Amino acid sequence: MLLTITTTRNPATDLGYVLHKHPEKAQTVALSAGTAHVFYPEAGPERCTAALFAEIDPIGLVRGGGTSLTQYVNDRPYAGGSHLAVALRAAFTTALAGRCAARPELVDELFDLEVRVPSLSARGGAEVVHKLFEPLGWRVSATPIPLDPEFPQWGESRYVDLALTGTQRVADALRHLYVLLPALDGDKHYWVGQDEADKLLRAGDGWLAGHPERELIAHRYLERRRPVVNYALSRLAEADDVPAEAEALVTEVPDRPEPLAAQRHGSVLAVLRAAGARRVLDLGCGSGALLRVLEKERSFTEIVGVDVSAGALGIAEKRLGGYTRVTLRQSALTYADPALAGYDAAVLMEVVEHVDEERLPALEHAVFGVAAPRTVVVTTPNAEYNRLFDFLPMGHFRHADHRFEWTRAEFRAWADGVATRRGYDVRYLPIGPVDQESGPPTQLAVFTTSEEVAA
């Protein structure tokens, strides 16, 4: 099985830093039933290709036990699916996690990428391949492979020659492949339980919850095991939008039993209304959950959604359906963007916890120093409340991509420091049911410029 990743971003050899694999070295990683090799067929400043070649031992499959797929001669060693996804994870563990110690600034950089999987098992054919990859911002070519070129009357096989092109973070591209290759295949070579659902949630964090085919992906990735699928979909629902009827909530501290996501939306909307904002930034907008709420508020004359992920912005664009008052912009929040200056308000809803703590000063400079809106709204999980979530194991964060989760005291210490350094006043509001000991599940800070307070 072969998978290649090519970039034309100059210098293209930066791909080696992000993948944590040196272009001048061929490297080998052991798999449970074979070996994965990483090498570079080409590596120059204008074009660089990393190749992942997985050798699966058919005898090793039988010795490994597992599912019935391993007990007879089959396509597992030759067609991209769960074995290729496991090889991808084994070979590019650091890149999948979004880490690059040598060049950390490259993690959030956008690369022009070409991905090729010459033999991919795709149950449902090319149509399903397009449905799963295109919402993430990929341009898709899925050429069906005939059962036998010598006998065209036999028709097409379920295999396709897949080619993807797009502008993505490398970590995002790898996560898309890690989830969607086995989902397209629809079979796993190992037992699927709740730990597999947790893998899906970690790899899909930031994009799967907003994917229009998330139910299909979950069902196929988890082999339609209903309890595990239901668990995954319930977690994804919490991370994504809320029903349309819940989006009308507009009190700062909602008192009706509503999904927590709905309460966040309502609280943010109420703060923006109270601030008299007209031009609003949604920083870290993801797939557009909050943008849909903001677009329905007619008092906002201009709305801009900003995110580093081209895939997430692609989903947001489709969900918004061409609304003229919403503009989408690709940018990393840790880099100063003068084009974002001069807006009335900015929202960072469940964003700061996805940023490495050592990068928070850069985010502070970009948002409060360069963009410097009159009002900034920040929401983040309250770590003290985590003990009350039945689904959350002790000591775990609410999402795999969270770099930290703050207590109320830690959040106030950070927010008070930002306000002091940047000339803002700050006040705090709870979101969700308040526990006497642990506080609310979500904490909200409203930063307002001192001039605005005086006015």
XYZ file of C-alpha atoms in Angstrom:
455
model
C 0.000 0.000 0.000
C 1.321 3.406 -0.938
C 0.445 6.956 0.149
C 2.320 10.041 -1.013
C 2.162 13.619 0.264
C 3.593 16.337 -1.958
C 3.983 20.067 -1.381
C 5.033 22.896 -3.655
C 5.221 25.448 -0.836
C 8.658 27.095 -0.988
C 10.926 25.846 0.499
C 9.156 22.545 -0.055
C 11.622 20.630 2.110
C 9.996 22.220 5.168
C 7.634 19.265 4.822
C 10.368 17.146 6.390
C 10.307 19.274 9.550
C 6.529 19.040 9.922
C 6.431 15.293 9.275
C 9.406 14.806 11.621
C 11.114 12.702 8.948
C 14.365 13.859 7.310
C 14.277 13.846 3.486
C 17.768 12.344 3.289
C 16.917 9.317 5.410
C 14.699 6.305 4.710
C 13.026 5.252 7.943
C 11.227 2.059 8.968
C 8.505 1.562 11.578
C 7.304 -1.837 12.815
C 3.589 -2.664 12.558
C 1.672 -5.504 14.192
C 1.584 -7.423 10.915
C 4.240 -5.820 8.762
C 6.447 -2.800 8.261
C 5.960 0.826 7.241
C 8.657 2.651 5.293
C 8.960 6.435 4.902
C 11.162 7.847 2.149
C 11.300 10.850 -0.189
C 11.185 10.179 -3.947
C 11.891 13.890 -4.495
C 13.071 16.644 -2.175
C 13.864 20.072 -3.572
C 13.066 23.688 -2.701
C 10.164 23.827 -5.188
C 8.675 20.348 -4.801
C 8.970 17.713 -2.093
C 7.219 14.335 -1.816
C 7.073 12.062 1.230
C 6.028 8.468 0.556
C 4.568 6.007 3.060
C 4.860 2.399 1.889
C 3.188 -0.230 4.079
C 4.202 -3.873 3.674
C 1.564 -6.097 5.288
C 2.479 -9.736 5.862
C -0.510 -11.998 4.989
C 0.825 -14.713 7.292
C 1.213 -12.146 10.054
C -2.457 -11.249 9.646
C -3.491 -14.837 10.360
C -1.146 -15.103 13.343
C -2.491 -11.848 14.730
C -6.033 -13.157 15.266
C -8.548 -10.276 15.242
C -11.519 -10.261 12.912
C -12.583 -12.672 10.203
C -10.854 -10.417 7.679
C -7.513 -11.910 8.777
C -8.496 -15.553 8.353
C -8.383 -15.921 4.586
C -6.700 -14.505 1.491
C -8.050 -11.002 0.926
C -7.211 -7.480 -0.154
C -5.919 -6.257 3.220
C -2.221 -6.113 2.251
C -2.913 -4.227 -0.977
C -5.801 -1.756 -0.625
C -5.750 1.390 1.518
C -7.940 1.115 4.617
C -7.436 0.581 8.322
C -3.945 -0.949 7.883
C -2.789 2.132 5.978
C -4.318 4.390 8.645
C -2.429 2.505 11.373
C 0.781 2.830 9.351
C 0.112 6.557 8.990
C -0.257 6.945 12.742
C 2.848 4.868 13.470
C 5.008 6.741 10.977
C 3.784 10.282 11.671
C 2.792 10.248 15.353
C 4.412 13.592 16.139
C 2.988 15.301 13.052
C -0.520 13.981 13.786
C -0.269 15.508 17.263
C 0.561 18.896 15.720
C 4.060 19.138 17.214
C 7.293 20.266 15.599
C 10.060 20.969 18.110
C 12.609 22.095 15.523
C 10.304 24.572 13.723
C 7.159 25.067 15.851
C 5.940 27.957 13.685
C 5.412 25.514 10.795
C 2.656 23.640 12.611
C 0.124 26.405 11.902
C 1.462 27.170 8.432
C -0.703 26.343 5.416
C 0.865 24.062 2.814
C -0.251 23.514 -0.770
C -0.617 19.737 -0.689
C -1.182 16.885 -3.114
C -2.096 13.500 -1.618
C -2.204 10.277 -3.612
C -3.457 6.819 -2.647
C -3.274 4.709 -5.826
C -5.373 1.861 -4.404
C -8.054 2.825 -1.894
C -10.926 0.621 -0.784
C -14.030 2.815 -1.103
C -17.345 1.119 -0.458
C -19.911 3.190 -2.294
C -17.424 4.273 -4.923
C -16.182 7.678 -6.003
C -19.390 9.434 -4.937
C -18.770 8.647 -1.268
C -15.131 9.726 -1.567
C -16.257 13.148 -2.798
C -18.867 13.413 0.000
C -16.287 12.797 2.702
C -13.305 14.828 1.482
C -14.779 17.830 -0.345
C -16.436 19.457 2.716
C -12.957 19.649 4.249
C -11.655 21.857 1.458
C -10.048 19.176 -0.719
C -10.351 19.001 -4.489
C -10.989 15.327 -5.175
C -10.175 13.008 -8.054
C -11.349 9.430 -7.440
C -10.833 7.266 -10.521
C -12.570 3.871 -10.285
C -10.302 0.872 -10.885
C -11.762 -1.839 -13.166
C -12.020 -5.392 -11.867
C -9.846 -6.492 -14.762
C -8.715 -4.199 -17.590
C -8.688 -7.218 -19.903
C -12.395 -7.795 -19.274
C -14.101 -4.383 -19.168
C -17.518 -6.075 -19.225
C -16.893 -7.174 -15.631
C -17.269 -3.558 -14.572
C -15.572 -1.520 -11.868
C -14.226 -2.687 -8.550
C -14.869 -0.893 -5.250
C -11.313 0.460 -5.379
C -10.351 3.929 -6.561
C -7.166 5.782 -7.395
C -7.453 8.780 -5.057
C -5.810 12.167 -5.619
C -6.442 15.115 -3.281
C -5.237 18.691 -3.684
C -5.766 21.522 -1.247
C -4.258 24.085 1.106
C -4.159 22.667 4.617
C -2.157 22.442 7.778
C -0.176 19.203 7.497
C -1.559 17.948 10.833
C -5.116 18.530 9.598
C -4.408 16.665 6.359
C -3.015 13.682 8.259
C -6.027 13.605 10.590
C -8.429 13.701 7.663
C -6.658 10.714 6.133
C -6.379 8.835 9.423
C -10.153 8.986 9.911
C -11.498 8.859 6.373
C -9.373 6.053 4.883
C -10.821 3.382 7.217
C -14.256 5.044 7.091
C -14.309 4.662 3.306
C -13.200 1.055 3.607
C -15.781 0.330 6.310
C -13.835 -2.539 7.926
C -11.294 -2.704 10.728
C -8.650 -5.370 11.264
C -8.977 -5.096 15.052
C -11.703 -4.943 17.693
C -13.727 -1.739 17.838
C -14.687 -0.502 21.303
C -14.999 2.789 23.158
C -11.253 3.382 22.940
C -11.654 3.416 19.160
C -14.400 6.021 19.479
C -12.034 8.126 21.575
C -9.406 7.843 18.813
C -12.015 9.067 16.347
C -12.880 12.039 18.567
C -9.225 12.973 19.041
C -8.362 12.775 15.353
C -11.620 14.497 14.359
C -11.355 17.319 16.861
C -11.924 20.668 15.178
C -13.474 19.308 11.963
C -15.549 16.154 12.406
C -18.289 17.704 14.558
C -19.103 20.149 11.775
C -18.823 17.667 8.909
C -22.148 17.228 7.070
C -21.493 13.458 6.865
C -20.323 12.980 10.449
C -22.922 10.274 11.142
C -21.869 8.278 8.083
C -18.215 8.643 9.066
C -18.855 7.547 12.650
C -20.964 4.555 11.602
C -18.396 3.311 9.100
C -15.292 4.100 11.162
C -16.790 2.290 14.172
C -18.162 -0.616 12.124
C -21.752 0.307 12.970
C -21.420 -0.901 16.567
C -24.416 0.974 17.906
C -23.358 1.676 21.539
C -19.941 2.935 20.438
C -21.399 4.990 17.579
C -23.987 6.559 19.908
C -21.246 7.468 22.378
C -19.172 9.141 19.649
C -22.129 11.022 18.158
C -23.196 12.331 21.565
C -19.706 13.733 22.153
C -19.649 15.263 18.672
C -23.038 16.881 19.255
C -21.674 18.648 22.324
C -18.755 19.975 20.277
C -20.872 21.200 17.384
C -23.923 23.310 16.744
C -27.159 23.183 18.637
C -30.668 22.806 17.234
C -31.973 25.929 15.503
C -34.695 26.412 18.087
C -32.060 26.621 20.813
C -30.107 29.357 19.064
C -32.671 32.012 19.973
C -31.529 32.091 23.606
C -30.184 35.586 24.348
C -29.801 35.945 28.118
C -26.315 36.297 29.564
C -26.984 33.587 32.152
C -29.646 31.321 30.652
C -32.084 29.870 33.153
C -33.747 27.282 30.912
C -32.332 23.756 30.547
C -30.554 24.047 27.209
C -27.546 22.290 25.656
C -24.354 23.877 26.913
C -23.381 24.884 23.374
C -26.687 26.749 23.054
C -26.050 28.542 26.328
C -22.626 29.647 25.124
C -24.123 31.024 21.924
C -26.854 32.840 23.790
C -24.479 34.330 26.325
C -22.056 35.585 23.673
C -24.886 37.078 21.626
C -26.277 38.867 24.667
C -22.879 40.383 25.506
C -22.408 41.612 21.936
C -25.866 43.166 21.930
C -25.212 44.894 25.238
C -21.936 46.270 23.867
C -23.738 47.784 20.866
C -21.384 45.996 18.483
C -21.995 46.369 14.745
C -18.807 44.920 13.204
C -17.869 41.590 14.794
C -14.952 39.136 14.513
C -15.397 35.429 15.308
C -11.793 34.396 15.937
C -11.284 30.653 15.710
C -14.693 30.263 14.077
C -14.151 26.628 13.089
C -16.974 25.220 10.995
C -19.251 28.188 11.630
C -21.501 27.230 14.559
C -21.422 30.707 16.129
C -21.387 32.465 12.737
C -24.833 31.065 11.965
C -26.119 32.556 15.229
C -24.475 35.930 14.593
C -25.764 36.121 11.022
C -29.369 36.012 12.273
C -28.786 39.116 14.404
C -29.720 41.985 12.097
C -27.951 44.621 14.178
C -24.572 43.274 13.046
C -23.598 45.010 9.815
C -20.368 43.068 9.224
C -19.291 39.642 10.470
C -15.879 38.088 9.831
C -15.013 34.495 10.679
C -11.301 33.705 11.086
C -9.716 30.266 11.361
C -6.403 28.639 10.487
C -8.066 25.535 9.011
C -9.038 25.762 5.346
C -11.139 22.629 5.787
C -13.156 24.130 8.637
C -13.701 27.324 6.649
C -14.888 25.273 3.700
C -17.519 23.636 5.875
C -18.508 27.022 7.315
C -18.952 28.463 3.833
C -21.285 25.647 2.800
C -23.328 25.884 5.992
C -23.744 29.623 5.713
C -25.182 29.195 2.235
C -23.655 32.347 0.748
C -24.780 34.905 3.354
C -23.431 38.254 2.173
C -22.771 39.758 5.600
C -20.336 37.003 6.606
C -16.760 37.043 5.345
C -14.394 34.130 5.978
C -10.661 34.714 6.394
C -7.860 32.171 6.833
C -5.356 33.271 9.463
C -3.620 31.969 12.582
C -4.652 33.765 15.770
C -1.088 33.789 17.080
C 0.068 35.997 14.176
C -0.707 39.713 14.044
C -3.074 40.572 11.198
C -3.558 44.344 10.730
C -6.590 43.661 8.513
C -8.497 42.669 11.661
C -8.038 46.064 13.343
C -10.904 48.488 13.859
C -13.771 46.117 14.642
C -16.252 46.748 17.439
C -15.989 43.320 19.034
C -14.141 40.013 18.799
C -15.203 36.609 20.133
C -12.895 33.757 21.085
C -15.418 31.049 21.975
C -13.721 27.877 23.269
C -10.494 28.864 21.498
C -7.729 29.793 23.966
C -7.523 26.260 25.407
C -6.476 24.995 21.965
C -3.365 27.218 21.996
C -0.116 26.092 23.626
C 0.357 28.150 26.790
C 3.732 29.438 25.602
C 1.925 30.884 22.533
C -0.677 32.795 24.572
C 1.451 36.001 24.672
C 1.471 35.936 20.851
C -2.332 35.521 20.807
C -2.641 38.372 23.325
C -0.543 40.645 21.123
C -2.441 39.738 17.956
C -5.934 40.137 19.464
C -5.608 42.800 22.162
C -2.594 44.667 20.776
C -3.012 44.699 16.980
C -6.713 43.988 16.320
C -7.657 45.804 19.559
C -11.475 45.776 19.288
C -13.492 47.764 21.835
C -14.954 44.553 23.270
C -13.453 41.058 23.452
C -15.484 38.047 24.617
C -13.604 34.909 25.711
C -15.170 31.625 26.828
C -13.275 28.572 28.039
C -14.059 25.388 30.014
C -13.970 25.500 33.792
C -11.688 22.620 34.801
C -13.252 22.430 38.264
C -16.574 21.356 36.735
C -15.094 18.366 34.890
C -15.701 16.006 37.810
C -19.452 16.372 37.244
C -19.341 14.991 33.674
C -20.118 11.276 33.740
C -18.501 10.675 30.334
C -15.157 12.253 31.291
C -12.528 10.014 32.957
C -10.731 11.539 35.914
C -7.829 13.733 34.858
C -8.898 13.974 31.193
C -9.593 17.157 29.243
C -12.957 17.642 27.522
C -11.335 17.478 24.077
C -8.159 15.789 22.910
C -6.852 18.980 21.288
C -7.034 21.035 24.503
C -3.574 22.119 25.628
C -4.895 23.031 29.075
C -8.129 23.636 30.957
C -8.156 26.399 33.563
C -9.755 26.630 36.969
C -11.691 29.810 37.690
C -8.704 31.265 39.537
C -6.318 30.457 36.681
C -8.638 31.988 34.081
C -9.041 35.161 36.136
C -5.291 35.431 36.661
C -4.692 35.285 32.905
C -7.580 37.613 32.027
C -6.717 40.150 34.727
C -3.135 40.224 33.445
C -4.244 40.788 29.852
C -6.616 43.570 30.915
C -3.907 45.332 32.905
C -1.287 45.073 30.166
C -3.613 46.079 27.305
C -5.745 48.821 28.843
C -9.025 46.899 29.211
C -11.479 46.400 32.028
C -12.723 42.827 32.494
C -15.763 41.230 34.114
C -16.783 37.584 34.433
C -19.998 35.673 33.807
C -20.955 32.024 34.312
C -22.449 29.900 31.536
C -24.511 26.854 32.388
C -25.755 25.458 35.694
C -23.619 26.693 38.587
C -22.478 24.047 41.051
C -21.988 25.388 44.575
C -18.518 23.877 44.858
C -17.258 23.692 41.268
C -18.888 26.718 39.637
C -20.259 26.744 36.058
C -19.185 24.372 33.260
C -18.095 27.315 31.082
C -16.552 30.619 32.182
C -16.830 33.847 30.214
C -14.771 37.035 30.361
C -15.853 40.346 28.799
C -12.970 42.712 28.085
C -13.914 46.344 27.414
C -11.530 49.191 26.618
C -11.217 51.773 29.345
C -12.364 54.491 26.887
C -15.502 52.508 26.122
C -16.276 52.084 29.827
C -15.894 55.830 30.357
C -18.175 56.568 27.421
